[in-house]
Each structure stands twice: as C-alpha cells, then as structure tokens.
Amino acid sequence: MAYNFPKRGRLSFLKKEVKVLIIKDKLIHDDKIKSNEFMVYLGLLMLLRKNENLYYVNVKQIGYLLTKKYPTKGNLDRNVLSGIKGLISAKIISDENQAQDIKEEWILNLSNLMQSSQNKDKEEIKLSRDFYTFVDDKEIHKILNLNNKYFTKSINLLRFYIYVLSTIFKSGKHKGVGFTSLSNMVEDTGIGSKTISSYLTILVENKL
C-alpha cells in the first residue's frame, strides 16, 4: 500500500500560525499507552515552554487545546481526565500537588516531555539516533472535531493518523510517501483491517 501526503508545509518550523509537535516514534508505537493517554500527551505538548517544567493543568484547558472548542463535551472531558491519570500512573508525567483533593486540576511536572522532544531543534533531531514524527496542532483539532460527521471514535482515529505519519519516509526521493502494507498496519496497531480501511477513507475525504 502506497500513500502520499499533500505538501502543506507540515514539517515547516516557519509557519507562526501553526504549532508543530515533535513526537518520538517509540512513543507512537508503544501499545502500553492508551489512545486517551496519547491524546492528552499531545495536548500537554501544546503547553510546553522552554525552560519551564511545572504547569497548572485542568481538564477543560486540555480539551480546549486539543479541539479549539469551548465548552468542551463531556465525553472528551472524561477521556482527558482518564488520560491524565493514566500518564501520571505510568510516570510519564508527575503530579506535584498530590496532597490537594482536587480531581480535575493539577500542578504537573512535564520535564520528561520536554527532555524527550520539544527542546530539540531540527539539526539535533537529524543527528539523533531516535526517530521523530511532526504533526501540526491544526490537524489534531480537525480530527477531534470529526465526531459529529462520522460514526467513529475520533480519539482512536487521531492515534492511527499519527501512527501513519510515523511510517512515511522523512527524507530522500520518497519523502512524504509511505509503503506500509495493510497487514503490517493491522499487526502494528492491533486494529482490524476493515476499521483501518474506514480510517484511511476518512483521512482522505478530509484531506489529511
């Protein structure tokens, strides 16, 4: 299966209106991380500022960053809440305000996220032995707002989309093209072939 992505400047760091998230491929392919946890991970990346580790975070805030919609919907809020708790449990982030009995807001230490990707520039990434995938925040907003248009769980679609991005060639004559077979996609993601075909159709229809 060959697939090509439109040239929309997705890898450009020069477009000020778009925030480019840098995600380790190892994390994208980690089946221990649930889709809602992965979604929250993306939302937390949007918060990061250089040389800052501690951030005030609440459920509505992350929901807004992920969708650019307010008020956020209850089902999204529930997934954000469980996603944050899952990332804390997995020690990917840490709760610095554990003594407080507040269930939907935290002071989070996000230093692991900063160290893993966002403080690297393009040259560091090229020299690194790790592999990274780049995604625009606008693409995340678009996918998570597809719930009203398609009978599918947009959180799972988002995770699959970024998985597909991680499989494309990032340099060379095939840059922007992927050749991963359907059977390999099934094996990598654990998603059924019919669902994958449906996801790919939705991504194509929405010019993603």
mmCIF file of C-alpha atoms in Angstrom:
data_model
loop_
_atom_site.group_PDB
_atom_site.id
_atom_site.type_symbol
_atom_site.label_atom_id
_atom_site.label_comp_id
_atom_site.label_asym_id
_atom_site.label_seq_id
_atom_site.Cartn_x
_atom_site.Cartn_y
_atom_site.Cartn_z
ATOM 1 C CA MET A 1 0.000 0.000 0.000
ATOM 2 C CA ALA A 2 1.471 3.335 -1.054
ATOM 3 C CA TYR A 3 0.136 6.614 0.273
ATOM 4 C CA ASN A 4 1.209 10.173 -0.280
ATOM 5 C CA PHE A 5 0.686 13.259 1.861
ATOM 6 C CA PRO A 6 -0.103 16.663 0.375
ATOM 7 C CA LYS A 7 2.677 19.235 0.583
ATOM 8 C CA ARG A 8 1.186 21.674 3.056
ATOM 9 C CA GLY A 9 4.350 22.733 4.845
ATOM 10 C CA ARG A 10 3.604 20.297 7.662
ATOM 11 C CA LEU A 11 7.295 19.993 8.537
ATOM 12 C CA SER A 12 7.982 23.719 8.431
ATOM 13 C CA PHE A 13 9.002 25.465 11.635
ATOM 14 C CA LEU A 14 8.487 28.853 9.995
ATOM 15 C CA LYS A 15 4.674 28.986 9.945
ATOM 16 C CA LYS A 16 3.865 31.057 13.022
ATOM 17 C CA GLU A 17 0.151 30.305 12.967
ATOM 18 C CA VAL A 18 0.755 26.571 13.405
ATOM 19 C CA LYS A 19 2.363 24.846 16.390
ATOM 20 C CA VAL A 20 4.394 21.845 15.260
ATOM 21 C CA LEU A 21 4.516 18.993 17.773
ATOM 22 C CA ILE A 22 7.526 16.681 17.777
ATOM 23 C CA ILE A 23 6.731 13.137 18.890
ATOM 24 C CA LYS A 24 9.101 10.229 19.417
ATOM 25 C CA ASP A 25 8.172 7.322 17.141
ATOM 26 C CA LYS A 26 8.921 4.954 20.016
ATOM 27 C CA LEU A 27 6.060 6.510 21.979
ATOM 28 C CA ILE A 28 3.702 6.435 18.974
ATOM 29 C CA HIS A 29 4.242 2.675 18.650
ATOM 30 C CA ASP A 30 4.022 1.946 22.397
ATOM 31 C CA ASP A 31 0.943 -0.263 22.800
ATOM 32 C CA LYS A 32 1.038 0.223 26.573
ATOM 33 C CA ILE A 33 -0.117 3.813 26.089
ATOM 34 C CA LYS A 34 -3.878 4.012 25.579
ATOM 35 C CA SER A 35 -5.429 6.261 22.937
ATOM 36 C CA ASN A 36 -6.845 8.707 25.500
ATOM 37 C CA GLU A 37 -3.440 8.921 27.208
ATOM 38 C CA PHE A 38 -1.775 9.557 23.855
ATOM 39 C CA MET A 39 -4.315 12.296 23.082
ATOM 40 C CA VAL A 40 -3.600 14.006 26.407
ATOM 41 C CA TYR A 41 0.144 13.672 25.732
ATOM 42 C CA LEU A 42 -0.391 15.728 22.566
ATOM 43 C CA GLY A 43 -2.378 18.332 24.483
ATOM 44 C CA LEU A 44 0.368 18.642 27.088
ATOM 45 C CA LEU A 45 2.973 19.116 24.344
ATOM 46 C CA MET A 46 0.992 22.180 23.250
ATOM 47 C CA LEU A 47 1.584 23.716 26.693
ATOM 48 C CA LEU A 48 5.361 23.396 26.750
ATOM 49 C CA ARG A 49 7.565 26.455 27.040
ATOM 50 C CA LYS A 50 11.343 26.432 27.007
ATOM 51 C CA ASN A 51 12.999 26.141 30.445
ATOM 52 C CA GLU A 52 9.697 25.519 32.256
ATOM 53 C CA ASN A 53 8.842 22.221 33.927
ATOM 54 C CA LEU A 54 5.819 22.908 36.166
ATOM 55 C CA TYR A 55 2.408 23.718 34.681
ATOM 56 C CA TYR A 56 -1.065 24.305 36.037
ATOM 57 C CA VAL A 57 -3.354 21.935 34.121
ATOM 58 C CA ASN A 58 -7.095 21.277 34.190
ATOM 59 C CA VAL A 59 -9.417 19.086 32.151
ATOM 60 C CA LYS A 60 -11.219 21.892 30.274
ATOM 61 C CA GLN A 61 -7.914 23.546 29.392
ATOM 62 C CA ILE A 62 -6.521 20.399 27.728
ATOM 63 C CA GLY A 63 -9.839 19.768 25.983
ATOM 64 C CA TYR A 64 -9.752 23.291 24.540
ATOM 65 C CA LEU A 65 -6.124 22.982 23.384
ATOM 66 C CA LEU A 66 -6.972 19.735 21.590
ATOM 67 C CA THR A 67 -10.139 20.954 19.835
ATOM 68 C CA LYS A 68 -10.154 24.773 19.970
ATOM 69 C CA LYS A 69 -13.783 24.419 21.072
ATOM 70 C CA TYR A 70 -15.369 25.638 24.295
ATOM 71 C CA PRO A 71 -17.207 24.461 26.243
ATOM 72 C CA THR A 72 -15.765 21.002 25.724
ATOM 73 C CA LYS A 73 -18.027 17.964 25.527
ATOM 74 C CA GLY A 74 -18.493 15.650 28.469
ATOM 75 C CA ASN A 75 -17.170 12.556 26.711
ATOM 76 C CA LEU A 76 -13.965 14.393 25.776
ATOM 77 C CA ASP A 77 -13.577 15.654 29.347
ATOM 78 C CA ARG A 78 -13.887 12.100 30.672
ATOM 79 C CA ASN A 79 -11.215 10.872 28.257
ATOM 80 C CA VAL A 80 -8.908 13.770 29.159
ATOM 81 C CA LEU A 81 -9.370 13.024 32.868
ATOM 82 C CA SER A 82 -8.620 9.318 32.487
ATOM 83 C CA GLY A 83 -5.739 10.123 30.119
ATOM 84 C CA ILE A 84 -4.047 12.437 32.622
ATOM 85 C CA LYS A 85 -4.460 9.880 35.401
ATOM 86 C CA GLY A 86 -3.026 7.187 33.128
ATOM 87 C CA LEU A 87 0.050 9.270 32.252
ATOM 88 C CA ILE A 88 0.623 10.008 35.954
ATOM 89 C CA SER A 89 0.280 6.305 36.782
ATOM 90 C CA ALA A 90 2.755 5.421 34.019
ATOM 91 C CA LYS A 91 5.151 8.074 35.412
ATOM 92 C CA ILE A 92 5.350 9.861 32.067
ATOM 93 C CA ILE A 93 4.270 12.991 33.956
ATOM 94 C CA SER A 94 4.121 13.625 37.697
ATOM 95 C CA ASP A 95 1.600 15.321 39.965
ATOM 96 C CA GLU A 96 3.332 17.888 42.185
ATOM 97 C CA ASN A 97 0.186 18.705 44.176
ATOM 98 C CA GLN A 98 -0.853 15.256 45.376
ATOM 99 C CA ALA A 99 -1.991 16.460 48.789
ATOM 100 C CA GLN A 100 -4.813 18.506 47.293
ATOM 101 C CA ASP A 101 -8.168 16.749 46.967
ATOM 102 C CA ILE A 102 -8.961 18.295 43.572
ATOM 103 C CA LYS A 103 -9.889 15.755 40.926
ATOM 104 C CA GLU A 104 -9.802 17.813 37.747
ATOM 105 C CA GLU A 105 -6.829 20.156 38.124
ATOM 106 C CA TRP A 106 -3.163 19.594 38.848
ATOM 107 C CA ILE A 107 0.308 21.087 39.054
ATOM 108 C CA LEU A 108 2.126 18.760 36.654
ATOM 109 C CA ASN A 109 5.827 18.263 36.126
ATOM 110 C CA LEU A 110 6.252 17.861 32.360
ATOM 111 C CA SER A 111 10.046 17.733 32.299
ATOM 112 C CA ASN A 112 10.038 14.245 30.732
ATOM 113 C CA LEU A 113 8.078 15.585 27.771
ATOM 114 C CA MET A 114 10.463 18.493 27.319
ATOM 115 C CA GLN A 115 13.551 16.307 27.531
ATOM 116 C CA SER A 116 12.168 13.774 25.075
ATOM 117 C CA SER A 117 11.500 16.044 22.125
ATOM 118 C CA GLN A 118 10.346 19.650 22.264
ATOM 119 C CA ASN A 119 13.698 21.209 23.216
ATOM 120 C CA LYS A 120 15.441 19.717 20.191
ATOM 121 C CA ASP A 121 15.956 21.721 17.025
ATOM 122 C CA LYS A 122 15.922 20.229 13.517
ATOM 123 C CA GLU A 123 19.689 19.653 13.417
ATOM 124 C CA GLU A 124 19.681 17.823 16.755
ATOM 125 C CA ILE A 125 16.881 15.593 15.525
ATOM 126 C CA LYS A 126 18.780 14.750 12.342
ATOM 127 C CA LEU A 127 21.862 13.751 14.363
ATOM 128 C CA SER A 128 19.888 11.793 16.942
ATOM 129 C CA ARG A 129 19.545 8.029 16.781
ATOM 130 C CA ASP A 130 15.897 8.400 17.732
ATOM 131 C CA PHE A 131 13.154 8.809 15.145
ATOM 132 C CA TYR A 132 10.575 11.568 15.386
ATOM 133 C CA THR A 133 7.292 12.465 13.731
ATOM 134 C CA PHE A 134 5.994 16.013 13.229
ATOM 135 C CA VAL A 135 2.325 16.953 13.389
ATOM 136 C CA ASP A 136 0.516 20.301 13.195
ATOM 137 C CA ASP A 137 -1.818 21.187 16.036
ATOM 138 C CA LYS A 138 -4.442 22.175 13.433
ATOM 139 C CA GLU A 139 -4.547 18.586 12.195
ATOM 140 C CA ILE A 140 -5.254 17.416 15.745
ATOM 141 C CA HIS A 141 -8.072 19.977 16.085
ATOM 142 C CA LYS A 142 -9.565 18.851 12.777
ATOM 143 C CA ILE A 143 -9.589 15.142 13.623
ATOM 144 C CA LEU A 144 -11.000 15.554 17.127
ATOM 145 C CA ASN A 145 -13.842 17.674 15.725
ATOM 146 C CA LEU A 146 -14.928 14.947 13.273
ATOM 147 C CA ASN A 147 -17.160 13.233 15.857
ATOM 148 C CA ASN A 148 -20.295 14.897 14.537
ATOM 149 C CA LYS A 149 -19.543 13.929 10.932
ATOM 150 C CA TYR A 150 -18.509 10.280 11.246
ATOM 151 C CA PHE A 151 -19.658 7.372 13.348
ATOM 152 C CA THR A 152 -16.205 6.678 14.728
ATOM 153 C CA LYS A 153 -14.216 7.440 17.866
ATOM 154 C CA SER A 154 -12.058 10.391 16.860
ATOM 155 C CA ILE A 155 -9.541 9.684 19.643
ATOM 156 C CA ASN A 156 -8.681 6.335 18.032
ATOM 157 C CA LEU A 157 -8.613 7.944 14.582
ATOM 158 C CA LEU A 158 -6.124 10.538 15.858
ATOM 159 C CA ARG A 159 -3.827 7.841 17.242
ATOM 160 C CA PHE A 160 -3.995 5.944 13.938
ATOM 161 C CA TYR A 161 -3.315 9.096 11.895
ATOM 162 C CA ILE A 162 -0.127 9.864 13.796
ATOM 163 C CA TYR A 163 0.906 6.216 13.503
ATOM 164 C CA VAL A 164 0.548 6.543 9.710
ATOM 165 C CA LEU A 165 2.637 9.739 9.758
ATOM 166 C CA SER A 166 5.358 7.826 11.591
ATOM 167 C CA THR A 167 5.559 5.270 8.760
ATOM 168 C CA ILE A 168 6.237 7.688 5.897
ATOM 169 C CA PHE A 169 9.703 8.431 4.552
ATOM 170 C CA LYS A 170 11.035 11.596 6.188
ATOM 171 C CA SER A 171 13.833 12.197 3.672
ATOM 172 C CA GLY A 172 15.180 11.064 0.298
ATOM 173 C CA LYS A 173 13.394 10.701 -3.014
ATOM 174 C CA HIS A 174 10.383 9.048 -1.364
ATOM 175 C CA LYS A 175 9.950 11.805 1.235
ATOM 176 C CA GLY A 176 6.285 12.125 2.224
ATOM 177 C CA VAL A 177 5.351 8.691 0.849
ATOM 178 C CA GLY A 178 4.571 5.544 2.820
ATOM 179 C CA PHE A 179 4.537 1.918 1.714
ATOM 180 C CA THR A 180 3.308 0.089 4.816
ATOM 181 C CA SER A 181 1.039 -2.818 3.898
ATOM 182 C CA LEU A 182 -2.438 -3.252 5.361
ATOM 183 C CA SER A 183 -1.347 -6.465 7.099
ATOM 184 C CA ASN A 184 1.565 -4.647 8.745
ATOM 185 C CA MET A 185 -0.759 -1.849 9.858
ATOM 186 C CA VAL A 186 -3.029 -4.439 11.464
ATOM 187 C CA GLU A 187 -0.057 -6.047 13.211
ATOM 188 C CA ASP A 188 1.424 -2.724 14.370
ATOM 189 C CA THR A 189 -1.791 -1.170 15.680
ATOM 190 C CA GLY A 190 -3.972 -4.109 16.657
ATOM 191 C CA ILE A 191 -6.805 -2.513 14.656
ATOM 192 C CA GLY A 192 -8.895 -4.656 12.277
ATOM 193 C CA SER A 193 -8.414 -4.296 8.521
ATOM 194 C CA LYS A 194 -11.972 -3.020 7.926
ATOM 195 C CA THR A 195 -11.548 -0.312 10.551
ATOM 196 C CA ILE A 196 -8.186 0.702 9.078
ATOM 197 C CA SER A 197 -9.743 0.967 5.614
ATOM 198 C CA SER A 198 -12.506 3.123 7.096
ATOM 199 C CA TYR A 199 -9.966 5.337 8.872
ATOM 200 C CA LEU A 200 -7.933 5.808 5.681
ATOM 201 C CA THR A 201 -11.088 6.768 3.782
ATOM 202 C CA ILE A 202 -11.974 9.387 6.401
ATOM 203 C CA LEU A 203 -8.441 10.827 6.325
ATOM 204 C CA VAL A 204 -8.512 11.074 2.529
ATOM 205 C CA GLU A 205 -12.002 12.644 2.488
ATOM 206 C CA ASN A 206 -10.812 15.310 4.914
ATOM 207 C CA LYS A 207 -7.569 15.950 3.019
ATOM 208 C CA LEU A 208 -5.382 14.866 5.894
#
